[in-house]
């Protein structure tokens, strides 16, 4: 129940295309869902985050869509650029004070020029 | 600048040697974490601490030890009991209700 599933494992997209990464969870106690972007040899950096009281959050070319009833959330990268090539991790955190993070296994995105 | 600082960036360990990885944060976060990342893999939790002088084992604590004597610092020692220590080690900190922030990592190699 603590697991966060993430798909696909890897993704290849042409420049200008839309990249979509999906995550699913079982634990209904999760109430905070951040996405991280990691470049090779670097630490993950927070990209965007959402709580389940909203269905969508957009920051620039990055959008999180959240479906509370299906317990699924996804990251959409519009107008994908070669500089977006990185590994993306979804994560979840429980609503109780001080809960740990549960990370998905990651998606390696390659955007072709 | 607020953030998390890990040092060193690269570390080499001889067989049977203990080594310590440093992690310092000035974000005033209560919680701190250590993760291990193997090539092409996700993040595995080694240890975490939510308050000074207290810490808990994560999923892969064997062969590692930590201390939390100050809120700002959470060093990780990789002991000789860790038989396969070559990996990328990430430290993170968080407040107790929102996102975690990561350091830039330490790459440990056994020589």
mmCIF file with all atom_site columns, C-alpha atoms in Angstrom:
data_model
loop_
_atom_site.group_PDB
_atom_site.id
_atom_site.type_symbol
_atom_site.label_atom_id
_atom_site.label_alt_id
_atom_site.label_comp_id
_atom_site.label_asym_id
_atom_site.label_entity_id
_atom_site.label_seq_id
_atom_site.pdbx_PDB_ins_code
_atom_site.Cartn_x
_atom_site.Cartn_y
_atom_site.Cartn_z
_atom_site.occupancy
_atom_site.B_iso_or_equiv
_atom_site.pdbx_formal_charge
_atom_site.auth_seq_id
_atom_site.auth_comp_id
_atom_site.auth_asym_id
_atom_site.auth_atom_id
_atom_site.pdbx_PDB_model_num
ATOM 1   C CA . UNK A 1 1   ? 0.000   0.000  0.000   1.00 0.00 ? 1   UNK A CA 1
ATOM 2   C CA . UNK A 1 2   ? 2.982   2.267  0.466   1.00 0.00 ? 2   UNK A CA 1
ATOM 3   C CA . UNK A 1 3   ? 4.079   1.818  -3.151  1.00 0.00 ? 3   UNK A CA 1
ATOM 4   C CA . UNK A 1 4   ? 3.877   4.414  -5.905  1.00 0.00 ? 4   UNK A CA 1
ATOM 5   C CA . UNK A 1 5   ? 3.825   2.926  -9.396  1.00 0.00 ? 5   UNK A CA 1
ATOM 6   C CA . UNK A 1 6   ? 5.244   4.923  -12.300 1.00 0.00 ? 6   UNK A CA 1
ATOM 7   C CA . UNK A 1 7   ? 5.141   4.384  -16.058 1.00 0.00 ? 7   UNK A CA 1
ATOM 8   C CA . UNK A 1 8   ? 6.650   4.286  -18.564 1.00 0.00 ? 8   UNK A CA 1
ATOM 9   C CA . UNK A 1 9   ? 10.148  3.303  -17.468 1.00 0.00 ? 9   UNK A CA 1
ATOM 10  C CA . UNK A 1 10  ? 11.578  5.203  -20.421 1.00 0.00 ? 10  UNK A CA 1
ATOM 11  C CA . UNK A 1 11  ? 10.133  7.607  -22.953 1.00 0.00 ? 11  UNK A CA 1
ATOM 12  C CA . UNK A 1 12  ? 11.397  9.034  -26.234 1.00 0.00 ? 12  UNK A CA 1
ATOM 13  C CA . UNK A 1 13  ? 9.704   12.136 -27.610 1.00 0.00 ? 13  UNK A CA 1
ATOM 14  C CA . UNK A 1 14  ? 10.428  14.396 -30.547 1.00 0.00 ? 14  UNK A CA 1
ATOM 15  C CA . UNK A 1 15  ? 11.222  18.049 -29.907 1.00 0.00 ? 15  UNK A CA 1
ATOM 16  C CA . UNK A 1 16  ? 7.985   20.002 -29.619 1.00 0.00 ? 16  UNK A CA 1
ATOM 17  C CA . UNK A 1 17  ? 5.956   16.969 -28.635 1.00 0.00 ? 17  UNK A CA 1
ATOM 18  C CA . UNK A 1 18  ? 4.093   16.234 -25.398 1.00 0.00 ? 18  UNK A CA 1
ATOM 19  C CA . UNK A 1 19  ? 5.696   13.990 -22.791 1.00 0.00 ? 19  UNK A CA 1
ATOM 20  C CA . UNK A 1 20  ? 3.318   12.198 -20.421 1.00 0.00 ? 20  UNK A CA 1
ATOM 21  C CA . UNK A 1 21  ? 4.382   10.275 -17.314 1.00 0.00 ? 21  UNK A CA 1
ATOM 22  C CA . UNK A 1 22  ? 1.846   8.484  -15.169 1.00 0.00 ? 22  UNK A CA 1
ATOM 23  C CA . UNK A 1 23  ? 1.828   7.514  -11.494 1.00 0.00 ? 23  UNK A CA 1
ATOM 24  C CA . UNK A 1 24  ? -0.622  5.556  -9.372  1.00 0.00 ? 24  UNK A CA 1
ATOM 25  C CA . UNK A 1 25  ? -0.937  4.947  -5.646  1.00 0.00 ? 25  UNK A CA 1
ATOM 26  C CA . UNK A 1 26  ? -3.055  2.886  -3.278  1.00 0.00 ? 26  UNK A CA 1
ATOM 27  C CA . UNK A 1 27  ? -2.716  4.609  0.073   1.00 0.00 ? 27  UNK A CA 1
ATOM 28  C CA . UNK A 1 28  ? -5.539  7.113  0.490   1.00 0.00 ? 28  UNK A CA 1
ATOM 29  C CA . UNK A 1 29  ? -3.597  8.747  3.325   1.00 0.00 ? 29  UNK A CA 1
ATOM 30  C CA . UNK A 1 30  ? -1.239  10.312 0.773   1.00 0.00 ? 30  UNK A CA 1
ATOM 31  C CA . UNK A 1 31  ? -2.095  13.960 0.308   1.00 0.00 ? 31  UNK A CA 1
ATOM 32  C CA . UNK A 1 32  ? 0.955   15.638 -1.196  1.00 0.00 ? 32  UNK A CA 1
ATOM 33  C CA . UNK A 1 33  ? 2.366   14.710 -4.598  1.00 0.00 ? 33  UNK A CA 1
ATOM 34  C CA . UNK A 1 34  ? 5.620   16.327 -5.803  1.00 0.00 ? 34  UNK A CA 1
ATOM 35  C CA . UNK A 1 35  ? 7.476   15.648 -9.050  1.00 0.00 ? 35  UNK A CA 1
ATOM 36  C CA . UNK A 1 36  ? 11.265  15.754 -9.257  1.00 0.00 ? 36  UNK A CA 1
ATOM 37  C CA . UNK A 1 37  ? 13.606  16.161 -12.221 1.00 0.00 ? 37  UNK A CA 1
ATOM 38  C CA . UNK A 1 38  ? 17.095  14.659 -12.067 1.00 0.00 ? 38  UNK A CA 1
ATOM 39  C CA . UNK A 1 39  ? 19.952  15.226 -14.501 1.00 0.00 ? 39  UNK A CA 1
ATOM 40  C CA . UNK A 1 40  ? 22.854  12.730 -14.578 1.00 0.00 ? 40  UNK A CA 1
ATOM 41  C CA . UNK A 1 41  ? 25.231  13.191 -11.677 1.00 0.00 ? 41  UNK A CA 1
ATOM 42  C CA . UNK A 1 42  ? 22.971  15.719 -9.945  1.00 0.00 ? 42  UNK A CA 1
ATOM 43  C CA . UNK A 1 43  ? 20.476  15.591 -7.119  1.00 0.00 ? 43  UNK A CA 1
ATOM 44  C CA . UNK A 1 44  ? 16.742  15.586 -7.892  1.00 0.00 ? 44  UNK A CA 1
ATOM 45  C CA . UNK A 1 45  ? 15.187  19.042 -8.078  1.00 0.00 ? 45  UNK A CA 1
ATOM 46  C CA . UNK A 1 46  ? 11.573  19.823 -7.262  1.00 0.00 ? 46  UNK A CA 1
ATOM 47  C CA . UNK A 1 47  ? 9.638   20.528 -10.447 1.00 0.00 ? 47  UNK A CA 1
ATOM 48  C CA . UNK A 1 48  ? 6.017   20.923 -9.425  1.00 0.00 ? 48  UNK A CA 1
ATOM 49  C CA . UNK A 1 49  ? 3.718   19.608 -6.690  1.00 0.00 ? 49  UNK A CA 1
ATOM 50  C CA . UNK A 1 50  ? -0.002  19.185 -6.101  1.00 0.00 ? 50  UNK A CA 1
ATOM 51  C CA . UNK A 1 51  ? -2.465  18.368 -3.353  1.00 0.00 ? 51  UNK A CA 1
ATOM 52  C CA . UNK A 1 52  ? -5.586  16.278 -4.075  1.00 0.00 ? 52  UNK A CA 1
ATOM 53  C CA . UNK A 1 53  ? -8.001  19.157 -3.535  1.00 0.00 ? 53  UNK A CA 1
ATOM 54  C CA . UNK A 1 54  ? -7.190  20.416 -7.047  1.00 0.00 ? 54  UNK A CA 1
ATOM 55  C CA . UNK A 1 55  ? -7.409  18.464 -10.301 1.00 0.00 ? 55  UNK A CA 1
ATOM 56  C CA . UNK A 1 56  ? -4.722  20.293 -12.226 1.00 0.00 ? 56  UNK A CA 1
ATOM 57  C CA . UNK A 1 57  ? -1.751  22.554 -11.630 1.00 0.00 ? 57  UNK A CA 1
ATOM 58  C CA . UNK A 1 58  ? 0.268   24.253 -14.336 1.00 0.00 ? 58  UNK A CA 1
ATOM 59  C CA . UNK A 1 59  ? 3.681   25.888 -14.150 1.00 0.00 ? 59  UNK A CA 1
ATOM 60  C CA . UNK A 1 60  ? 5.010   26.982 -17.504 1.00 0.00 ? 60  UNK A CA 1
ATOM 61  C CA . UNK A 1 61  ? 5.269   23.955 -19.797 1.00 0.00 ? 61  UNK A CA 1
ATOM 62  C CA . UNK A 1 62  ? 4.733   21.522 -16.905 1.00 0.00 ? 62  UNK A CA 1
ATOM 63  C CA . UNK A 1 63  ? 1.258   20.403 -15.798 1.00 0.00 ? 63  UNK A CA 1
ATOM 64  C CA . UNK A 1 64  ? 0.167   17.914 -13.147 1.00 0.00 ? 64  UNK A CA 1
ATOM 65  C CA . UNK A 1 65  ? -3.217  16.284 -13.645 1.00 0.00 ? 65  UNK A CA 1
ATOM 66  C CA . UNK A 1 66  ? -4.718  14.600 -10.608 1.00 0.00 ? 66  UNK A CA 1
ATOM 67  C CA . UNK A 1 67  ? -7.560  12.073 -10.505 1.00 0.00 ? 67  UNK A CA 1
ATOM 68  C CA . UNK A 1 68  ? -8.420  11.474 -6.866  1.00 0.00 ? 68  UNK A CA 1
ATOM 69  C CA . UNK A 1 69  ? -11.066 8.810  -7.474  1.00 0.00 ? 69  UNK A CA 1
ATOM 70  C CA . UNK A 1 70  ? -8.718  6.764  -9.647  1.00 0.00 ? 70  UNK A CA 1
ATOM 71  C CA . UNK A 1 71  ? -5.747  7.457  -7.355  1.00 0.00 ? 71  UNK A CA 1
ATOM 72  C CA . UNK A 1 72  ? -3.666  8.499  -10.318 1.00 0.00 ? 72  UNK A CA 1
ATOM 73  C CA . UNK A 1 73  ? -1.663  11.554 -11.237 1.00 0.00 ? 73  UNK A CA 1
ATOM 74  C CA . UNK A 1 74  ? 0.384   12.459 -14.255 1.00 0.00 ? 74  UNK A CA 1
ATOM 75  C CA . UNK A 1 75  ? 2.998   14.925 -15.450 1.00 0.00 ? 75  UNK A CA 1
ATOM 76  C CA . UNK A 1 76  ? 2.582   16.521 -18.854 1.00 0.00 ? 76  UNK A CA 1
ATOM 77  C CA . UNK A 1 77  ? 5.480   18.364 -20.462 1.00 0.00 ? 77  UNK A CA 1
ATOM 78  C CA . UNK A 1 78  ? 4.249   20.504 -23.329 1.00 0.00 ? 78  UNK A CA 1
ATOM 79  C CA . UNK A 1 79  ? 6.530   21.536 -26.211 1.00 0.00 ? 79  UNK A CA 1
ATOM 80  C CA . UNK A 1 80  ? 9.218   19.143 -24.966 1.00 0.00 ? 80  UNK A CA 1
ATOM 81  C CA . UNK A 1 81  ? 12.803  20.318 -25.478 1.00 0.00 ? 81  UNK A CA 1
ATOM 82  C CA . UNK A 1 82  ? 16.116  18.437 -25.586 1.00 0.00 ? 82  UNK A CA 1
ATOM 83  C CA . UNK A 1 83  ? 16.996  20.201 -22.334 1.00 0.00 ? 83  UNK A CA 1
ATOM 84  C CA . UNK A 1 84  ? 14.099  18.361 -20.684 1.00 0.00 ? 84  UNK A CA 1
ATOM 85  C CA . UNK A 1 85  ? 15.953  15.065 -21.167 1.00 0.00 ? 85  UNK A CA 1
ATOM 86  C CA . UNK A 1 86  ? 16.314  13.768 -17.620 1.00 0.00 ? 86  UNK A CA 1
ATOM 87  C CA . UNK A 1 87  ? 14.889  11.239 -15.184 1.00 0.00 ? 87  UNK A CA 1
ATOM 88  C CA . UNK A 1 88  ? 11.581  12.175 -13.593 1.00 0.00 ? 88  UNK A CA 1
ATOM 89  C CA . UNK A 1 89  ? 10.355  10.841 -10.255 1.00 0.00 ? 89  UNK A CA 1
ATOM 90  C CA . UNK A 1 90  ? 6.865   11.138 -8.852  1.00 0.00 ? 90  UNK A CA 1
ATOM 91  C CA . UNK A 1 91  ? 6.449   10.985 -5.088  1.00 0.00 ? 91  UNK A CA 1
ATOM 92  C CA . UNK A 1 92  ? 3.760   10.913 -2.437  1.00 0.00 ? 92  UNK A CA 1
ATOM 93  C CA . UNK A 1 93  ? 3.596   11.934 1.198   1.00 0.00 ? 93  UNK A CA 1
ATOM 94  C CA . UNK A 1 94  ? 1.004   11.206 3.858   1.00 0.00 ? 94  UNK A CA 1
ATOM 95  C CA . UNK A 1 95  ? -1.135  13.824 5.537   1.00 0.00 ? 95  UNK A CA 1
ATOM 96  C CA . UNK A 1 96  ? 0.004   12.983 9.031   1.00 0.00 ? 96  UNK A CA 1
ATOM 97  C CA . UNK A 1 97  ? 2.679   15.285 10.404  1.00 0.00 ? 97  UNK A CA 1
ATOM 98  C CA . UNK A 1 98  ? 6.185   14.133 9.532   1.00 0.00 ? 98  UNK A CA 1
ATOM 99  C CA . UNK A 1 99  ? 5.298   11.339 7.131   1.00 0.00 ? 99  UNK A CA 1
ATOM 100 C CA . UNK A 1 100 ? 8.094   10.073 4.897   1.00 0.00 ? 100 UNK A CA 1
ATOM 101 C CA . UNK A 1 101 ? 8.134   10.295 1.118   1.00 0.00 ? 101 UNK A CA 1
ATOM 102 C CA . UNK A 1 102 ? 7.408   7.359  -1.176  1.00 0.00 ? 102 UNK A CA 1
ATOM 103 C CA . UNK A 1 103 ? 9.077   7.685  -4.575  1.00 0.00 ? 103 UNK A CA 1
ATOM 104 C CA . UNK A 1 104 ? 8.170   6.078  -7.867  1.00 0.00 ? 104 UNK A CA 1
ATOM 105 C CA . UNK A 1 105 ? 10.941  4.171  -9.680  1.00 0.00 ? 105 UNK A CA 1
ATOM 106 C CA . UNK A 1 106 ? 11.546  6.971  -12.195 1.00 0.00 ? 106 UNK A CA 1
ATOM 107 C CA . UNK A 1 107 ? 11.074  7.606  -15.925 1.00 0.00 ? 107 UNK A CA 1
ATOM 108 C CA . UNK A 1 108 ? 14.000  8.343  -18.188 1.00 0.00 ? 108 UNK A CA 1
ATOM 109 C CA . UNK A 1 109 ? 12.909  10.913 -20.774 1.00 0.00 ? 109 UNK A CA 1
ATOM 110 C CA . UNK A 1 110 ? 14.845  11.534 -23.967 1.00 0.00 ? 110 UNK A CA 1
ATOM 111 C CA . UNK A 1 111 ? 13.756  14.403 -26.199 1.00 0.00 ? 111 UNK A CA 1
ATOM 112 C CA . UNK A 1 112 ? 15.175  14.115 -29.706 1.00 0.00 ? 112 UNK A CA 1
ATOM 113 C CA . UNK A 1 113 ? 16.243  17.322 -31.503 1.00 0.00 ? 113 UNK A CA 1
ATOM 114 C CA . UNK B 2 1   ? 21.854  31.033 -0.237  1.00 0.00 ? 1   UNK B CA 1
ATOM 115 C CA . UNK B 2 2   ? 19.582  28.510 1.434   1.00 0.00 ? 2   UNK B CA 1
ATOM 116 C CA . UNK B 2 3   ? 20.086  24.898 0.552   1.00 0.00 ? 3   UNK B CA 1
ATOM 117 C CA . UNK B 2 4   ? 21.636  21.554 1.237   1.00 0.00 ? 4   UNK B CA 1
ATOM 118 C CA . UNK B 2 5   ? 25.348  20.961 0.901   1.00 0.00 ? 5   UNK B CA 1
ATOM 119 C CA . UNK B 2 6   ? 26.829  17.507 0.494   1.00 0.00 ? 6   UNK B CA 1
ATOM 120 C CA . UNK B 2 7   ? 30.546  16.841 0.610   1.00 0.00 ? 7   UNK B CA 1
ATOM 121 C CA . UNK B 2 8   ? 32.670  15.526 -0.838  1.00 0.00 ? 8   UNK B CA 1
ATOM 122 C CA . UNK B 2 9   ? 31.314  15.238 -4.374  1.00 0.00 ? 9   UNK B CA 1
ATOM 123 C CA . UNK B 2 10  ? 33.484  12.186 -5.049  1.00 0.00 ? 10  UNK B CA 1
ATOM 124 C CA . UNK B 2 11  ? 34.802  9.732  -2.452  1.00 0.00 ? 11  UNK B CA 1
ATOM 125 C CA . UNK B 2 12  ? 36.926  6.650  -2.773  1.00 0.00 ? 12  UNK B CA 1
ATOM 126 C CA . UNK B 2 13  ? 36.923  3.930  -0.167  1.00 0.00 ? 13  UNK B CA 1
ATOM 127 C CA . UNK B 2 14  ? 39.364  1.111  0.312   1.00 0.00 ? 14  UNK B CA 1
ATOM 128 C CA . UNK B 2 15  ? 38.181  -2.322 1.315   1.00 0.00 ? 15  UNK B CA 1
ATOM 129 C CA . UNK B 2 16  ? 37.498  -2.495 5.062   1.00 0.00 ? 16  UNK B CA 1
ATOM 130 C CA . UNK B 2 17  ? 37.520  1.253  5.550   1.00 0.00 ? 17  UNK B CA 1
ATOM 131 C CA . UNK B 2 18  ? 34.790  3.386  7.103   1.00 0.00 ? 18  UNK B CA 1
ATOM 132 C CA . UNK B 2 19  ? 33.990  6.650  5.368   1.00 0.00 ? 19  UNK B CA 1
ATOM 133 C CA . UNK B 2 20  ? 31.719  9.535  6.354   1.00 0.00 ? 20  UNK B CA 1
ATOM 134 C CA . UNK B 2 21  ? 29.599  11.604 4.006   1.00 0.00 ? 21  UNK B CA 1
ATOM 135 C CA . UNK B 2 22  ? 28.666  15.090 5.107   1.00 0.00 ? 22  UNK B CA 1
ATOM 136 C CA . UNK B 2 23  ? 25.241  16.727 4.763   1.00 0.00 ? 23  UNK B CA 1
ATOM 137 C CA . UNK B 2 24  ? 24.461  20.245 5.997   1.00 0.00 ? 24  UNK B CA 1
ATOM 138 C CA . UNK B 2 25  ? 21.284  22.285 5.503   1.00 0.00 ? 25  UNK B CA 1
ATOM 139 C CA . UNK B 2 26  ? 20.402  25.871 6.325   1.00 0.00 ? 26  UNK B CA 1
ATOM 140 C CA . UNK B 2 27  ? 16.714  25.622 5.474   1.00 0.00 ? 27  UNK B CA 1
ATOM 141 C CA . UNK B 2 28  ? 15.702  25.169 9.107   1.00 0.00 ? 28  UNK B CA 1
ATOM 142 C CA . UNK B 2 29  ? 14.078  21.857 8.196   1.00 0.00 ? 29  UNK B CA 1
ATOM 143 C CA . UNK B 2 30  ? 13.262  19.370 10.914  1.00 0.00 ? 30  UNK B CA 1
ATOM 144 C CA . UNK B 2 31  ? 13.482  16.224 8.784   1.00 0.00 ? 31  UNK B CA 1
ATOM 145 C CA . UNK B 2 32  ? 16.579  14.924 7.030   1.00 0.00 ? 32  UNK B CA 1
ATOM 146 C CA . UNK B 2 33  ? 17.053  11.826 4.880   1.00 0.00 ? 33  UNK B CA 1
ATOM 147 C CA . UNK B 2 34  ? 19.740  9.716  3.262   1.00 0.00 ? 34  UNK B CA 1
ATOM 148 C CA . UNK B 2 35  ? 19.029  7.848  0.035   1.00 0.00 ? 35  UNK B CA 1
ATOM 149 C CA . UNK B 2 36  ? 21.106  5.506  -2.060  1.00 0.00 ? 36  UNK B CA 1
ATOM 150 C CA . UNK B 2 37  ? 20.793  5.496  -5.856  1.00 0.00 ? 37  UNK B CA 1
ATOM 151 C CA . UNK B 2 38  ? 22.325  2.800  -8.037  1.00 0.00 ? 38  UNK B CA 1
ATOM 152 C CA . UNK B 2 39  ? 22.804  3.316  -11.802 1.00 0.00 ? 39  UNK B CA 1
ATOM 153 C CA . UNK B 2 40  ? 19.478  3.568  -13.598 1.00 0.00 ? 40  UNK B CA 1
ATOM 154 C CA . UNK B 2 41  ? 17.605  2.912  -10.375 1.00 0.00 ? 41  UNK B CA 1
ATOM 155 C CA . UNK B 2 42  ? 15.297  4.809  -8.067  1.00 0.00 ? 42  UNK B CA 1
ATOM 156 C CA . UNK B 2 43  ? 15.854  6.134  -4.572  1.00 0.00 ? 43  UNK B CA 1
ATOM 157 C CA . UNK B 2 44  ? 16.199  3.780  -1.623  1.00 0.00 ? 44  UNK B CA 1
ATOM 158 C CA . UNK B 2 45  ? 15.898  5.161  1.895   1.00 0.00 ? 45  UNK B CA 1
ATOM 159 C CA . UNK B 2 46  ? 18.826  4.416  4.194   1.00 0.00 ? 46  UNK B CA 1
ATOM 160 C CA . UNK B 2 47  ? 18.092  6.455  7.336   1.00 0.00 ? 47  UNK B CA 1
ATOM 161 C CA . UNK B 2 48  ? 15.947  9.408  8.298   1.00 0.00 ? 48  UNK B CA 1
ATOM 162 C CA . UNK B 2 49  ? 15.638  11.796 11.196  1.00 0.00 ? 49  UNK B CA 1
ATOM 163 C CA . UNK B 2 50  ? 12.709  14.001 12.127  1.00 0.00 ? 50  UNK B CA 1
ATOM 164 C CA . UNK B 2 51  ? 14.246  15.624 15.178  1.00 0.00 ? 51  UNK B CA 1
ATOM 165 C CA . UNK B 2 52  ? 17.650  16.239 16.706  1.00 0.00 ? 52  UNK B CA 1
ATOM 166 C CA . UNK B 2 53  ? 19.117  13.257 18.574  1.00 0.00 ? 53  UNK B CA 1
ATOM 167 C CA . UNK B 2 54  ? 16.642  10.850 17.002  1.00 0.00 ? 54  UNK B CA 1
ATOM 168 C CA . UNK B 2 55  ? 16.808  8.839  13.793  1.00 0.00 ? 55  UNK B CA 1
ATOM 169 C CA . UNK B 2 56  ? 15.193  5.778  12.262  1.00 0.00 ? 56  UNK B CA 1
ATOM 170 C CA . UNK B 2 57  ? 16.289  3.018  9.924   1.00 0.00 ? 57  UNK B CA 1
ATOM 171 C CA . UNK B 2 58  ? 14.992  3.075  6.386   1.00 0.00 ? 58  UNK B CA 1
ATOM 172 C CA . UNK B 2 59  ? 14.703  0.191  3.960   1.00 0.00 ? 59  UNK B CA 1
ATOM 173 C CA . UNK B 2 60  ? 18.443  -0.528 3.538   1.00 0.00 ? 60  UNK B CA 1
ATOM 174 C CA . UNK B 2 61  ? 20.144  0.559  6.793   1.00 0.00 ? 61  UNK B CA 1
ATOM 175 C CA . UNK B 2 62  ? 22.490  -2.417 7.157   1.00 0.00 ? 62  UNK B CA 1
ATOM 176 C CA . UNK B 2 63  ? 26.132  -1.356 6.920   1.00 0.00 ? 63  UNK B CA 1
ATOM 177 C CA . UNK B 2 64  ? 25.361  2.330  7.495   1.00 0.00 ? 64  UNK B CA 1
ATOM 178 C CA . UNK B 2 65  ? 25.204  4.576  10.551  1.00 0.00 ? 65  UNK B CA 1
ATOM 179 C CA . UNK B 2 66  ? 24.107  8.173  11.157  1.00 0.00 ? 66  UNK B CA 1
ATOM 180 C CA . UNK B 2 67  ? 24.009  10.825 13.847  1.00 0.00 ? 67  UNK B CA 1
ATOM 181 C CA . UNK B 2 68  ? 21.867  13.953 14.334  1.00 0.00 ? 68  UNK B CA 1
ATOM 182 C CA . UNK B 2 69  ? 23.550  16.072 16.966  1.00 0.00 ? 69  UNK B CA 1
ATOM 183 C CA . UNK B 2 70  ? 22.555  19.355 15.325  1.00 0.00 ? 70  UNK B CA 1
ATOM 184 C CA . UNK B 2 71  ? 19.454  20.318 13.366  1.00 0.00 ? 71  UNK B CA 1
ATOM 185 C CA . UNK B 2 72  ? 21.618  21.426 10.443  1.00 0.00 ? 72  UNK B CA 1
ATOM 186 C CA . UNK B 2 73  ? 23.758  18.310 10.115  1.00 0.00 ? 73  UNK B CA 1
ATOM 187 C CA . UNK B 2 74  ? 23.086  14.646 9.327   1.00 0.00 ? 74  UNK B CA 1
ATOM 188 C CA . UNK B 2 75  ? 26.324  12.786 8.479   1.00 0.00 ? 75  UNK B CA 1
ATOM 189 C CA . UNK B 2 76  ? 26.238  9.263  7.064   1.00 0.00 ? 76  UNK B CA 1
ATOM 190 C CA . UNK B 2 77  ? 28.975  6.722  7.789   1.00 0.00 ? 77  UNK B CA 1
ATOM 191 C CA . UNK B 2 78  ? 29.416  3.854  5.375   1.00 0.00 ? 78  UNK B CA 1
ATOM 192 C CA . UNK B 2 79  ? 30.980  1.104  7.428   1.00 0.00 ? 79  UNK B CA 1
ATOM 193 C CA . UNK B 2 80  ? 33.094  -1.859 6.386   1.00 0.00 ? 80  UNK B CA 1
ATOM 194 C CA . UNK B 2 81  ? 29.995  -4.007 6.977   1.00 0.00 ? 81  UNK B CA 1
ATOM 195 C CA . UNK B 2 82  ? 28.432  -2.550 3.822   1.00 0.00 ? 82  UNK B CA 1
ATOM 196 C CA . UNK B 2 83  ? 29.654  -5.035 1.236   1.00 0.00 ? 83  UNK B CA 1
ATOM 197 C CA . UNK B 2 84  ? 28.586  -3.178 -1.883  1.00 0.00 ? 84  UNK B CA 1
ATOM 198 C CA . UNK B 2 85  ? 28.897  0.535  -1.100  1.00 0.00 ? 85  UNK B CA 1
ATOM 199 C CA . UNK B 2 86  ? 29.599  1.840  -4.604  1.00 0.00 ? 86  UNK B CA 1
ATOM 200 C CA . UNK B 2 87  ? 26.638  4.117  -5.369  1.00 0.00 ? 87  UNK B CA 1
ATOM 201 C CA . UNK B 2 88  ? 25.395  7.689  -5.577  1.00 0.00 ? 88  UNK B CA 1
ATOM 202 C CA . UNK B 2 89  ? 24.315  8.969  -2.148  1.00 0.00 ? 89  UNK B CA 1
ATOM 203 C CA . UNK B 2 90  ? 21.725  11.697 -1.803  1.00 0.00 ? 90  UNK B CA 1
ATOM 204 C CA . UNK B 2 91  ? 20.840  13.703 1.265   1.00 0.00 ? 91  UNK B CA 1
ATOM 205 C CA . UNK B 2 92  ? 17.526  15.532 1.518   1.00 0.00 ? 92  UNK B CA 1
ATOM 206 C CA . UNK B 2 93  ? 15.748  17.724 4.009   1.00 0.00 ? 93  UNK B CA 1
ATOM 207 C CA . UNK B 2 94  ? 12.120  18.691 4.402   1.00 0.00 ? 94  UNK B CA 1
ATOM 208 C CA . UNK B 2 95  ? 9.771   20.440 6.714   1.00 0.00 ? 95  UNK B CA 1
ATOM 209 C CA . UNK B 2 96  ? 7.158   18.142 8.132   1.00 0.00 ? 96  UNK B CA 1
ATOM 210 C CA . UNK B 2 97  ? 4.304   18.815 5.710   1.00 0.00 ? 97  UNK B CA 1
ATOM 211 C CA . UNK B 2 98  ? 5.607   19.586 2.203   1.00 0.00 ? 98  UNK B CA 1
ATOM 212 C CA . UNK B 2 99  ? 8.342   18.776 -0.300  1.00 0.00 ? 99  UNK B CA 1
ATOM 213 C CA . UNK B 2 100 ? 11.881  17.521 0.171   1.00 0.00 ? 100 UNK B CA 1
ATOM 214 C CA . UNK B 2 101 ? 14.948  19.329 -1.138  1.00 0.00 ? 101 UNK B CA 1
ATOM 215 C CA . UNK B 2 102 ? 17.976  17.345 -2.231  1.00 0.00 ? 102 UNK B CA 1
ATOM 216 C CA . UNK B 2 103 ? 21.697  17.965 -2.160  1.00 0.00 ? 103 UNK B CA 1
ATOM 217 C CA . UNK B 2 104 ? 23.893  17.430 -5.208  1.00 0.00 ? 104 UNK B CA 1
ATOM 218 C CA . UNK B 2 105 ? 25.008  13.986 -4.115  1.00 0.00 ? 105 UNK B CA 1
ATOM 219 C CA . UNK B 2 106 ? 28.213  12.138 -3.261  1.00 0.00 ? 106 UNK B CA 1
ATOM 220 C CA . UNK B 2 107 ? 29.497  9.450  -5.570  1.00 0.00 ? 107 UNK B CA 1
ATOM 221 C CA . UNK B 2 108 ? 31.233  6.749  -3.545  1.00 0.00 ? 108 UNK B CA 1
ATOM 222 C CA . UNK B 2 109 ? 33.512  4.238  -5.233  1.00 0.00 ? 109 UNK B CA 1
ATOM 223 C CA . UNK B 2 110 ? 35.304  1.280  -3.711  1.00 0.00 ? 110 UNK B CA 1
ATOM 224 C CA . UNK B 2 111 ? 38.895  0.957  -4.903  1.00 0.00 ? 111 UNK B CA 1
#
